[in-house]
mmCIF file with all atom_site columns, C-alpha atoms in Angstrom:
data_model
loop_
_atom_site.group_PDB
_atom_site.id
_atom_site.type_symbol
_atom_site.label_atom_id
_atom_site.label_alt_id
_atom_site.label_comp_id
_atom_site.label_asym_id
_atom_site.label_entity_id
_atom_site.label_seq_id
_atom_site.pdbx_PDB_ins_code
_atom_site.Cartn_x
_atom_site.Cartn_y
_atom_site.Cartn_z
_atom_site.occupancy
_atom_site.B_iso_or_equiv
_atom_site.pdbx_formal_charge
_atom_site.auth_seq_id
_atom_site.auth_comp_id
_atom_site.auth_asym_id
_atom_site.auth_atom_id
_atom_site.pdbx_PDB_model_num
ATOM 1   C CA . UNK A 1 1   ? 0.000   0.000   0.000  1.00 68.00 ? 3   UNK A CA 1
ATOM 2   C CA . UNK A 1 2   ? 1.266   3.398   -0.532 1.00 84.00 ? 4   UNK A CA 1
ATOM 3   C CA . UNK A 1 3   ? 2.564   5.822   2.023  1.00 85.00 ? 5   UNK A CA 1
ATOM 4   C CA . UNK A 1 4   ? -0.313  8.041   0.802  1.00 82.00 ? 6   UNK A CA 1
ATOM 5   C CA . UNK A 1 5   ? -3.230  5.370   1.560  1.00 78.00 ? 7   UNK A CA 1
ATOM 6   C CA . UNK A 1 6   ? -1.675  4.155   4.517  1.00 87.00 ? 8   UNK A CA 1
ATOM 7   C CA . UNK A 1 7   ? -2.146  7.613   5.720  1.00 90.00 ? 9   UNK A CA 1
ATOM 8   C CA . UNK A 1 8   ? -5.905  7.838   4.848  1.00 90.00 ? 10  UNK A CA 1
ATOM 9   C CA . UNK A 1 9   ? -6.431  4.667   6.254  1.00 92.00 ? 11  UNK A CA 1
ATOM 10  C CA . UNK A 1 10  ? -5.072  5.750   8.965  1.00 92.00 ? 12  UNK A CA 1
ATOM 11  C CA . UNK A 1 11  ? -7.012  8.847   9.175  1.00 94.00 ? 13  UNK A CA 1
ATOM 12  C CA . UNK A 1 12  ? -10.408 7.032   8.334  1.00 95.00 ? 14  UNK A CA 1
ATOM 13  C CA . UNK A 1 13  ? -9.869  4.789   11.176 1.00 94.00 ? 15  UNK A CA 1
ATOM 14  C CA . UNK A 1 14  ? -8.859  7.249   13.475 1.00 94.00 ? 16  UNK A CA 1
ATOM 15  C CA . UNK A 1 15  ? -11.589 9.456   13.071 1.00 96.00 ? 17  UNK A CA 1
ATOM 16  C CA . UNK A 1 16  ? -14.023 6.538   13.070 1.00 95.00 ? 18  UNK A CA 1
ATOM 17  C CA . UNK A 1 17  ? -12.558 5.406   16.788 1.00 93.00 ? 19  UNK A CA 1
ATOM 18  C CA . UNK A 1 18  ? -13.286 9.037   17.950 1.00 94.00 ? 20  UNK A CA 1
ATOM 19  C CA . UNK A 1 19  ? -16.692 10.080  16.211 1.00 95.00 ? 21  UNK A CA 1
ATOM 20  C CA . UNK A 1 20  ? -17.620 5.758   18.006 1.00 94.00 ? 22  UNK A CA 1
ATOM 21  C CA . UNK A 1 21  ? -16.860 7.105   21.155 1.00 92.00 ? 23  UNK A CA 1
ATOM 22  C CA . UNK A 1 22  ? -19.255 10.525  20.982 1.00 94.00 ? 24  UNK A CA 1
ATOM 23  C CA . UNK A 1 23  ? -22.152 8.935   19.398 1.00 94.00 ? 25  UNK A CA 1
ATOM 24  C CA . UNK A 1 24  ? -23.476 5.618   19.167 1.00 93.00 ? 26  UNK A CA 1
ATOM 25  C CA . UNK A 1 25  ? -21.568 3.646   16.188 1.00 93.00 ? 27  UNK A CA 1
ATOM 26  C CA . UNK A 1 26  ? -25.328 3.517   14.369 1.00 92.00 ? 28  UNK A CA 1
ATOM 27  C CA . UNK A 1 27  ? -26.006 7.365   14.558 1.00 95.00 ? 29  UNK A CA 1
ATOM 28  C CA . UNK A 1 28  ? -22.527 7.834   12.497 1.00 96.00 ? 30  UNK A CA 1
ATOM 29  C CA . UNK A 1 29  ? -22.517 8.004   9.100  1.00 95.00 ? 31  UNK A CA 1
ATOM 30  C CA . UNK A 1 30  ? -19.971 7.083   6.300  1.00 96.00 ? 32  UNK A CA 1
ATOM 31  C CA . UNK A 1 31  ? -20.196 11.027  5.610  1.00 96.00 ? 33  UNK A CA 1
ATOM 32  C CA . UNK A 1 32  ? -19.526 12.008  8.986  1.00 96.00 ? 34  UNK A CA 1
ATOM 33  C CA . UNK A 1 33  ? -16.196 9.775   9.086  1.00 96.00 ? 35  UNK A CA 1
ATOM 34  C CA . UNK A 1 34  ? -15.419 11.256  5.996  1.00 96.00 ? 36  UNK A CA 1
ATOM 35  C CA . UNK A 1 35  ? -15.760 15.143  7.339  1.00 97.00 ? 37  UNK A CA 1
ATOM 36  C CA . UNK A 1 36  ? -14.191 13.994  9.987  1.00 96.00 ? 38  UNK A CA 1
ATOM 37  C CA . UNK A 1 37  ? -10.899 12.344  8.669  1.00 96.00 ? 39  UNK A CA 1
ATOM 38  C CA . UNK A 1 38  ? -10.259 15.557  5.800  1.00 95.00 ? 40  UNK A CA 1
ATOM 39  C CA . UNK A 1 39  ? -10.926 13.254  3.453  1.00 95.00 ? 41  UNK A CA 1
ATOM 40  C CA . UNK A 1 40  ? -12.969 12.521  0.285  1.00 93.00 ? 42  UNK A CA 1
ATOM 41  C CA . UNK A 1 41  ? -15.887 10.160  0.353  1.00 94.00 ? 43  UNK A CA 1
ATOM 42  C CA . UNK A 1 42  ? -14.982 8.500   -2.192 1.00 94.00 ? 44  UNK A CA 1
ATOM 43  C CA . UNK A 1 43  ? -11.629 7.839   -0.592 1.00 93.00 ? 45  UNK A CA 1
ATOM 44  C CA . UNK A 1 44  ? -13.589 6.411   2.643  1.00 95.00 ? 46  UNK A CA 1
ATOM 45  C CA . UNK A 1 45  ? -15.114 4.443   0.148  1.00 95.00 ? 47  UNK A CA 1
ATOM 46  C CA . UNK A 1 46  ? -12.401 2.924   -1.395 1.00 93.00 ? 48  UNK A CA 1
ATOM 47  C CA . UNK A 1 47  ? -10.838 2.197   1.568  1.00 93.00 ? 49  UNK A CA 1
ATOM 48  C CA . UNK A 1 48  ? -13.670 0.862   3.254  1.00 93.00 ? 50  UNK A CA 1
ATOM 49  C CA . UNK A 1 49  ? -16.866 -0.076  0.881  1.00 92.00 ? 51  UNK A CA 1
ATOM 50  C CA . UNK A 1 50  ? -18.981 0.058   4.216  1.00 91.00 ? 52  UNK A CA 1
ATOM 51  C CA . UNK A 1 51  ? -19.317 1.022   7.475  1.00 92.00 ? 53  UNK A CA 1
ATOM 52  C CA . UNK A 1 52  ? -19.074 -2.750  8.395  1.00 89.00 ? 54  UNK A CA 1
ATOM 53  C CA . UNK A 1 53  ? -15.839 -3.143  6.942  1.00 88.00 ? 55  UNK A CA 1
ATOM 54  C CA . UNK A 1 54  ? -14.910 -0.346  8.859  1.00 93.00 ? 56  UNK A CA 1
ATOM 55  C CA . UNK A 1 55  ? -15.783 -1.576  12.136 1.00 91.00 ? 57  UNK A CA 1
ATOM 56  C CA . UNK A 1 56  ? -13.967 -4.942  11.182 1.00 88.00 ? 58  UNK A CA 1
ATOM 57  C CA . UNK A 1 57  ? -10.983 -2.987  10.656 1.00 90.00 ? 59  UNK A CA 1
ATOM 58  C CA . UNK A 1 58  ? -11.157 -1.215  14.032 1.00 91.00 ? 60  UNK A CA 1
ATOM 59  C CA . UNK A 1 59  ? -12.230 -4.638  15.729 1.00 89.00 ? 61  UNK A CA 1
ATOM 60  C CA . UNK A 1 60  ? -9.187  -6.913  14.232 1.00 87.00 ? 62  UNK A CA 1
ATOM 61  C CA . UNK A 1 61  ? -6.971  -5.968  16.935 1.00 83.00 ? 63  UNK A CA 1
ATOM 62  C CA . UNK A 1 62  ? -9.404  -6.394  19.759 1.00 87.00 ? 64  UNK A CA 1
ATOM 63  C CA . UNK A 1 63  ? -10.382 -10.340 18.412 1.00 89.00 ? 65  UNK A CA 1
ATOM 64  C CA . UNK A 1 64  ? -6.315  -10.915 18.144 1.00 90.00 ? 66  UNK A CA 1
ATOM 65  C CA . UNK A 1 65  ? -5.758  -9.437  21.769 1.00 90.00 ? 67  UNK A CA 1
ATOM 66  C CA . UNK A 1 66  ? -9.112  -11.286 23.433 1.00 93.00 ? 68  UNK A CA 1
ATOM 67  C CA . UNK A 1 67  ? -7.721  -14.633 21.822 1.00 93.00 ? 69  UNK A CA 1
ATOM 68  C CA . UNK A 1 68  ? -4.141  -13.930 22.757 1.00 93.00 ? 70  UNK A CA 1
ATOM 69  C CA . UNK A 1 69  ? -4.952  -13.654 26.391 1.00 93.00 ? 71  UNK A CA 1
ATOM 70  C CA . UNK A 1 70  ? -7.445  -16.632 26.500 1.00 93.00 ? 72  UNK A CA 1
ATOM 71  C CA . UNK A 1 71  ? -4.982  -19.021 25.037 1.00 92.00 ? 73  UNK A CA 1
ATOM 72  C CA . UNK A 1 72  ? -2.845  -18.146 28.265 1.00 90.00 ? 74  UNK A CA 1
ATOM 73  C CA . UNK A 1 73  ? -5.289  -18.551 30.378 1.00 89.00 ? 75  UNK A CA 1
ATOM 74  C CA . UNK A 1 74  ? -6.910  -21.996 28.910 1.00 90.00 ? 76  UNK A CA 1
ATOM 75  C CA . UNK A 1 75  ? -2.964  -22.991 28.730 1.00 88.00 ? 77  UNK A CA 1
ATOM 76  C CA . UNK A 1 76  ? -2.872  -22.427 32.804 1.00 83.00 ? 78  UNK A CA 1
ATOM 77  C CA . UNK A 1 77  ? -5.924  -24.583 34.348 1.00 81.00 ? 79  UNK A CA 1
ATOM 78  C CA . UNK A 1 78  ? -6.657  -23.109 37.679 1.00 83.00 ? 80  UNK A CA 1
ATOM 79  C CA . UNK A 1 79  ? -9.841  -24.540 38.100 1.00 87.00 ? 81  UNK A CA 1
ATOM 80  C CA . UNK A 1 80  ? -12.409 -27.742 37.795 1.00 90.00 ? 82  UNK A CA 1
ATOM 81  C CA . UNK A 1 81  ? -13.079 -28.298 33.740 1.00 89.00 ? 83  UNK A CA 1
ATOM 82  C CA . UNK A 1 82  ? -16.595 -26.803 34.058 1.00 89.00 ? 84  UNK A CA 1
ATOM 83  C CA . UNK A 1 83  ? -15.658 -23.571 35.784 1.00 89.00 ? 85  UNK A CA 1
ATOM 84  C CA . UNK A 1 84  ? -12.673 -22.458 33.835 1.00 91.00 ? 86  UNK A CA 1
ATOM 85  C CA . UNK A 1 85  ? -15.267 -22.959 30.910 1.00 92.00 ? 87  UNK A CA 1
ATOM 86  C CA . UNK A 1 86  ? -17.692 -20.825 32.277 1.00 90.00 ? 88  UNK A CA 1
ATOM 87  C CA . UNK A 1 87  ? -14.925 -18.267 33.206 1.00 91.00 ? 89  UNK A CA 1
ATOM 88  C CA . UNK A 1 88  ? -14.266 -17.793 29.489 1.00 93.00 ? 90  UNK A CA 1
ATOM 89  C CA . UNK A 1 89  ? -17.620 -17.686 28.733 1.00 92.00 ? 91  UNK A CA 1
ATOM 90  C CA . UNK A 1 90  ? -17.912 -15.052 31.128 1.00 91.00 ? 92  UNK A CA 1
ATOM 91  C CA . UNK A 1 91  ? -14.819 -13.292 29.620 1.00 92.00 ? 93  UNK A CA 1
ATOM 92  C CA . UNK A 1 92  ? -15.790 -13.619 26.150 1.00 92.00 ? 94  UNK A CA 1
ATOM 93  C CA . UNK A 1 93  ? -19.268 -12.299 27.232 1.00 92.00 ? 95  UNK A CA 1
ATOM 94  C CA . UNK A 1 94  ? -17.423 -9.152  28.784 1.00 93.00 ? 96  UNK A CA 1
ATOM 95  C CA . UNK A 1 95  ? -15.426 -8.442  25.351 1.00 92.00 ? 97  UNK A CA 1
ATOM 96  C CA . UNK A 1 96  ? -18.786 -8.675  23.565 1.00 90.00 ? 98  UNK A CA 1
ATOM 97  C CA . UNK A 1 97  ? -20.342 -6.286  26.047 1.00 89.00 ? 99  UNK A CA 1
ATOM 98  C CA . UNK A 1 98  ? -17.645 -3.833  25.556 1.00 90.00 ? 100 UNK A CA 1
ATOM 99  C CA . UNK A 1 99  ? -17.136 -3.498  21.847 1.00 89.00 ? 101 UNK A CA 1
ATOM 100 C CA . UNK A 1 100 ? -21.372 -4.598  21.191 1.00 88.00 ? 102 UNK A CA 1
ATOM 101 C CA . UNK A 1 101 ? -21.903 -1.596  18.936 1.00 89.00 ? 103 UNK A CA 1
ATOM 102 C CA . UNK A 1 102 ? -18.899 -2.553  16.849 1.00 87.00 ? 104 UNK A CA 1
ATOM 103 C CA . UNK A 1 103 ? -19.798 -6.231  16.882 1.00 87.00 ? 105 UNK A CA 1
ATOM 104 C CA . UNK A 1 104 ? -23.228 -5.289  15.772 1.00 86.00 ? 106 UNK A CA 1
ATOM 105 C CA . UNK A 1 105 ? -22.139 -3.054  13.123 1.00 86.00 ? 107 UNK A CA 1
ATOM 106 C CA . UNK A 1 106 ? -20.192 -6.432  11.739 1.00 83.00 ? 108 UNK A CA 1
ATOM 107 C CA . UNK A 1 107 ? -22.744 -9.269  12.230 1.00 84.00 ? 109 UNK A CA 1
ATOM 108 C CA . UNK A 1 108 ? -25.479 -6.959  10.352 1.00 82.00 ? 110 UNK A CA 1
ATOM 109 C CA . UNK A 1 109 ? -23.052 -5.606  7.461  1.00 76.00 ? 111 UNK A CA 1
ATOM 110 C CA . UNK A 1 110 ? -23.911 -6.723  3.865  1.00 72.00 ? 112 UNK A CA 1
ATOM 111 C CA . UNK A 1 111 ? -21.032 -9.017  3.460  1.00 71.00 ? 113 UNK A CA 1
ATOM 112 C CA . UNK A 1 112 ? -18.296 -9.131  6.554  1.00 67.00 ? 114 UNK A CA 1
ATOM 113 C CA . UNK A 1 113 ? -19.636 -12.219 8.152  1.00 69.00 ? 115 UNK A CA 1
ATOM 114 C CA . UNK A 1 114 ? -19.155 -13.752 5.152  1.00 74.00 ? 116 UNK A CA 1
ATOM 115 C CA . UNK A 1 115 ? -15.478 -12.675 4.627  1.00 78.00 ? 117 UNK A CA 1
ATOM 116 C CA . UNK A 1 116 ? -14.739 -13.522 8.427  1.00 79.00 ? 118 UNK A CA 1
ATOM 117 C CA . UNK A 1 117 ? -16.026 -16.697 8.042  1.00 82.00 ? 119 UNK A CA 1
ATOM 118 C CA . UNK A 1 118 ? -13.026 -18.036 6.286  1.00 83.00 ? 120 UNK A CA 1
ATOM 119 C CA . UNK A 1 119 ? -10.431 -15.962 7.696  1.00 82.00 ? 121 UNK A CA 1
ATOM 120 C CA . UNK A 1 120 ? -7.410  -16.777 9.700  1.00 85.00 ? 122 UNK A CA 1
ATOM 121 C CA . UNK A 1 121 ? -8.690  -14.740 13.113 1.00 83.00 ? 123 UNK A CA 1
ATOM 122 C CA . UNK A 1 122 ? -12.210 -16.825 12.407 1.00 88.00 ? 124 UNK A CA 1
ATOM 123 C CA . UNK A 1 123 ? -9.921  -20.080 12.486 1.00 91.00 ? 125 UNK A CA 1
ATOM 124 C CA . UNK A 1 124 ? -7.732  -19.215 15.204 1.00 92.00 ? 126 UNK A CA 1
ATOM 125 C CA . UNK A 1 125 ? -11.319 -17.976 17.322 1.00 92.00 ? 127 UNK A CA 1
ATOM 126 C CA . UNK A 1 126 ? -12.633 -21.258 16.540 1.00 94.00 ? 128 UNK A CA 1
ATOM 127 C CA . UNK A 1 127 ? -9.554  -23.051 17.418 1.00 95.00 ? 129 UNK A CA 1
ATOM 128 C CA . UNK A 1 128 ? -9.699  -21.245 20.707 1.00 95.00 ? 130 UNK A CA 1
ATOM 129 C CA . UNK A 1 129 ? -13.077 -21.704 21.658 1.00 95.00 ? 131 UNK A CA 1
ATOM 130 C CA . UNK A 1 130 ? -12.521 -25.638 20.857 1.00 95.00 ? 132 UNK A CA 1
ATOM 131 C CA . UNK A 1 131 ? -9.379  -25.443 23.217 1.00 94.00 ? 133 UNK A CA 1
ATOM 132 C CA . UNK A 1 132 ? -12.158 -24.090 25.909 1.00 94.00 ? 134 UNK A CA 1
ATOM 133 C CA . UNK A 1 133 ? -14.817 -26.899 25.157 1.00 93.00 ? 135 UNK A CA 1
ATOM 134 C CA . UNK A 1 134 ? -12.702 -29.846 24.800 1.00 92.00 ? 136 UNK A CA 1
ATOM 135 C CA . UNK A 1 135 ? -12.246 -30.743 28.653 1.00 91.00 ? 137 UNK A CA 1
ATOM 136 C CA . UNK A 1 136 ? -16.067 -30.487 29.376 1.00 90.00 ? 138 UNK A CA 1
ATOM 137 C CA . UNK A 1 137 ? -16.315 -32.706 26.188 1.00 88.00 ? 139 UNK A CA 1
ATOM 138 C CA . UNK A 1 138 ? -15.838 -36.498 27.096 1.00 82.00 ? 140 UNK A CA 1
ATOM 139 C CA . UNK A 1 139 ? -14.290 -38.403 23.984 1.00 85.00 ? 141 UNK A CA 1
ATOM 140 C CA . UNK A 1 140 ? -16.293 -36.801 21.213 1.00 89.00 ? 142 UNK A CA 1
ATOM 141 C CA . UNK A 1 141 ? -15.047 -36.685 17.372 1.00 93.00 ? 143 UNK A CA 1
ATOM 142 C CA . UNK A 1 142 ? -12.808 -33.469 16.182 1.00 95.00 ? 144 UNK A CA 1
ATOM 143 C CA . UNK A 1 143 ? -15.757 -32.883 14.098 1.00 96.00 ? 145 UNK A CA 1
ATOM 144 C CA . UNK A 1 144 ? -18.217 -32.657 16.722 1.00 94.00 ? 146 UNK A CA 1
ATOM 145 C CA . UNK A 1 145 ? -16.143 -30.479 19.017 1.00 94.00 ? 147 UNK A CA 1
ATOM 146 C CA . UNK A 1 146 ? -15.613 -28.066 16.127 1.00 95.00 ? 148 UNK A CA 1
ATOM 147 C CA . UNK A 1 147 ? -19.361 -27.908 15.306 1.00 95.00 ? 149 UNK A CA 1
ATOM 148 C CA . UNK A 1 148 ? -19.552 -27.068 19.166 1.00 92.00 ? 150 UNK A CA 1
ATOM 149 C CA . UNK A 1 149 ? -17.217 -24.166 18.703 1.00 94.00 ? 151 UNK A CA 1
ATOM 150 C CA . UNK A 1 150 ? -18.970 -22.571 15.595 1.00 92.00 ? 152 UNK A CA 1
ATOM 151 C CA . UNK A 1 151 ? -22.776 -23.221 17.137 1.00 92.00 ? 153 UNK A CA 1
ATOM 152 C CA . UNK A 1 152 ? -21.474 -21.200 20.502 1.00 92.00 ? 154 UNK A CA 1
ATOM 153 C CA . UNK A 1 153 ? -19.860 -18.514 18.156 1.00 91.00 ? 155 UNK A CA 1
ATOM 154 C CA . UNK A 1 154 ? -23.120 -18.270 16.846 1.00 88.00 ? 156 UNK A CA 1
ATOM 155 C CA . UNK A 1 155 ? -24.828 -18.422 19.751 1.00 87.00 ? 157 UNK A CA 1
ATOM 156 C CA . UNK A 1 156 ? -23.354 -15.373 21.224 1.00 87.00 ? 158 UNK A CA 1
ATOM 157 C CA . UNK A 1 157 ? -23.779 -13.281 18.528 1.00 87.00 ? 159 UNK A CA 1
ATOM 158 C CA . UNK A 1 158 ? -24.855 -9.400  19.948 1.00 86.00 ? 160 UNK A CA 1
ATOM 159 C CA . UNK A 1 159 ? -28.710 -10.039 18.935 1.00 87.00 ? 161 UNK A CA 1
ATOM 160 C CA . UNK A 1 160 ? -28.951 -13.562 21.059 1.00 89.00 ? 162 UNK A CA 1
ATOM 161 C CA . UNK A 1 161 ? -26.831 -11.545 24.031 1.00 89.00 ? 163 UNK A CA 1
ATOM 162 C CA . UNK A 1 162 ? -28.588 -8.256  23.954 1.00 89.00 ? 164 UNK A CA 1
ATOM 163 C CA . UNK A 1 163 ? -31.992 -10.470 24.083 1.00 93.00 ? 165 UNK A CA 1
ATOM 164 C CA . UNK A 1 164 ? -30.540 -12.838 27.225 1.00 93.00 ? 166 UNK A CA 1
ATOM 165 C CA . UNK A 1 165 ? -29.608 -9.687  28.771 1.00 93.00 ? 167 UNK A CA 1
ATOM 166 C CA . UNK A 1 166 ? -32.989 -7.994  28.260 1.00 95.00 ? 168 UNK A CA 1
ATOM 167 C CA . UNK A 1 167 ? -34.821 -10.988 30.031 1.00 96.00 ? 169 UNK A CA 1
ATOM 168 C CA . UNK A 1 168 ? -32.700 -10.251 32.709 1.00 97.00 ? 170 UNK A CA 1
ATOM 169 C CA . UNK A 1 169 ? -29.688 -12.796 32.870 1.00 95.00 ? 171 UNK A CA 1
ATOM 170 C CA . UNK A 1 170 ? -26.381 -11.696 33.656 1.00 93.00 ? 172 UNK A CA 1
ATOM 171 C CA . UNK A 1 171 ? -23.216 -12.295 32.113 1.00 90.00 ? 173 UNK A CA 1
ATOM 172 C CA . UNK A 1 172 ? -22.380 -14.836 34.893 1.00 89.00 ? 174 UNK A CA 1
ATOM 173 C CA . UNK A 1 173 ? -25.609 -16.809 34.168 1.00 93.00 ? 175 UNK A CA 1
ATOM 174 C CA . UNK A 1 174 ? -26.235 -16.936 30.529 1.00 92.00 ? 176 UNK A CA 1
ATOM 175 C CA . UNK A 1 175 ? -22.382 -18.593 30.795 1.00 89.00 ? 177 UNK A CA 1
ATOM 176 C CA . UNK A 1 176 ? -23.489 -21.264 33.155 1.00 90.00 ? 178 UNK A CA 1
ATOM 177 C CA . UNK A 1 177 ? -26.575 -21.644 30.856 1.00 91.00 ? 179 UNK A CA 1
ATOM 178 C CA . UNK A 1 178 ? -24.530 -22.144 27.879 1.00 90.00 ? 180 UNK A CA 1
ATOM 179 C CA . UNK A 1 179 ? -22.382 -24.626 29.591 1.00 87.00 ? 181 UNK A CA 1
ATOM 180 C CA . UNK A 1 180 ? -24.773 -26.619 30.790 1.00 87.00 ? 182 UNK A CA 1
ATOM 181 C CA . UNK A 1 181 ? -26.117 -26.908 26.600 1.00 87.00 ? 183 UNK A CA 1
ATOM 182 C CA . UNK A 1 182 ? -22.189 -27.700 25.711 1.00 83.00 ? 184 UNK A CA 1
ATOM 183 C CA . UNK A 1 183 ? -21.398 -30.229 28.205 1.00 79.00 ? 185 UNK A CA 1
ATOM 184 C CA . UNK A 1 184 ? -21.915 -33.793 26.905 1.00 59.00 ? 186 UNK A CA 1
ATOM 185 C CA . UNK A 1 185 ? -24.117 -36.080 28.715 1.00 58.00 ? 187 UNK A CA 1
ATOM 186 C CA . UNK A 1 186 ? -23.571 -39.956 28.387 1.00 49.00 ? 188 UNK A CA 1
#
């Protein structure tokens, strides 16, 4: 990439991180980052074909640094099997709380879910969340346990969460609630 776009990128994203924080990531528009970042909309635009993109951009970082610190944590067992699972439940359910706008923004854009899908950070997500499941999971196929990982991926998508949370569950509840779904009953 030239120096030139690396700039603008750098720009869009910047102003994009700082018009998320004043107003709620739905009330901002493409034209507002724009205005914002001294740049032409069709610049934005080329750099970033949607405001879901955007938020993807501004999000990589985050996923890398949640599963980062999770894989040294599931890498250190403190505690039984089926409460260090519902600890990262509870911690994934934290970094969803905290970046939910963004997340939003992603799962509803025209074609990022798509893209993420069959990315690297989607793998290495899934391989994490399978690392999580596979001591509450007695002796079932790599298969299975990876069909586990993508179903609670899906699961906790903002929409399910934000609905959980509106019937009144906490964080520390809708985890135990999921765990009791993902742990295999002979």
């Amino acid at each position: 990439m030239r120096k030139d776009a690396q700039i603008n990128q750098q720009k869009i994203l910047d102003a994009a991180a700082n018009l998320f924080k004043e107003r709620a990531v739905s009330k901002v528009s493409m034209k507002d980052i724009a205005q914002v970042a001294g740049i032409g909309t069709g610049t934005l635009y080329r750099n970033f074909p949607n405001k879901s993109e955007l938020c993807m951009a501004l999000s990589l970082d985050y996923i890398q640094q949640f599963i980062t610190g999770e894989e040294a944590q599931l890498q250190n067992p403190s505690s039984p099997a089926t409460k260090q699972f519902e600890d990262f439940l509870t911690r994934w359910l934290e970094f969803r709380e905290r970046r939910i706008q963004l997340l939003t923004e992603i799962e509803t854009g025209p074609s990022v879910m798509s893209t993420f899908y069959h990315s690297p950070l989607y793998q290495q997500l899934v391989n994490l969340t399978m690392q999580a499941l596979k001591p509450i999971s007695d002796n079932i196929s790599k298969a299975e346990l990876k069909f586990r990982a993508d179903m609670l991926i899906s699961m906790l998508k903002s929409d399910s969460y934000a609905y959980q949370r509106e019937q009144g569950l906490t964080r520390e509840q809708i985890a135990i609630n999921i765990s009791h779904l993902m742990i295999k009953k002979v």
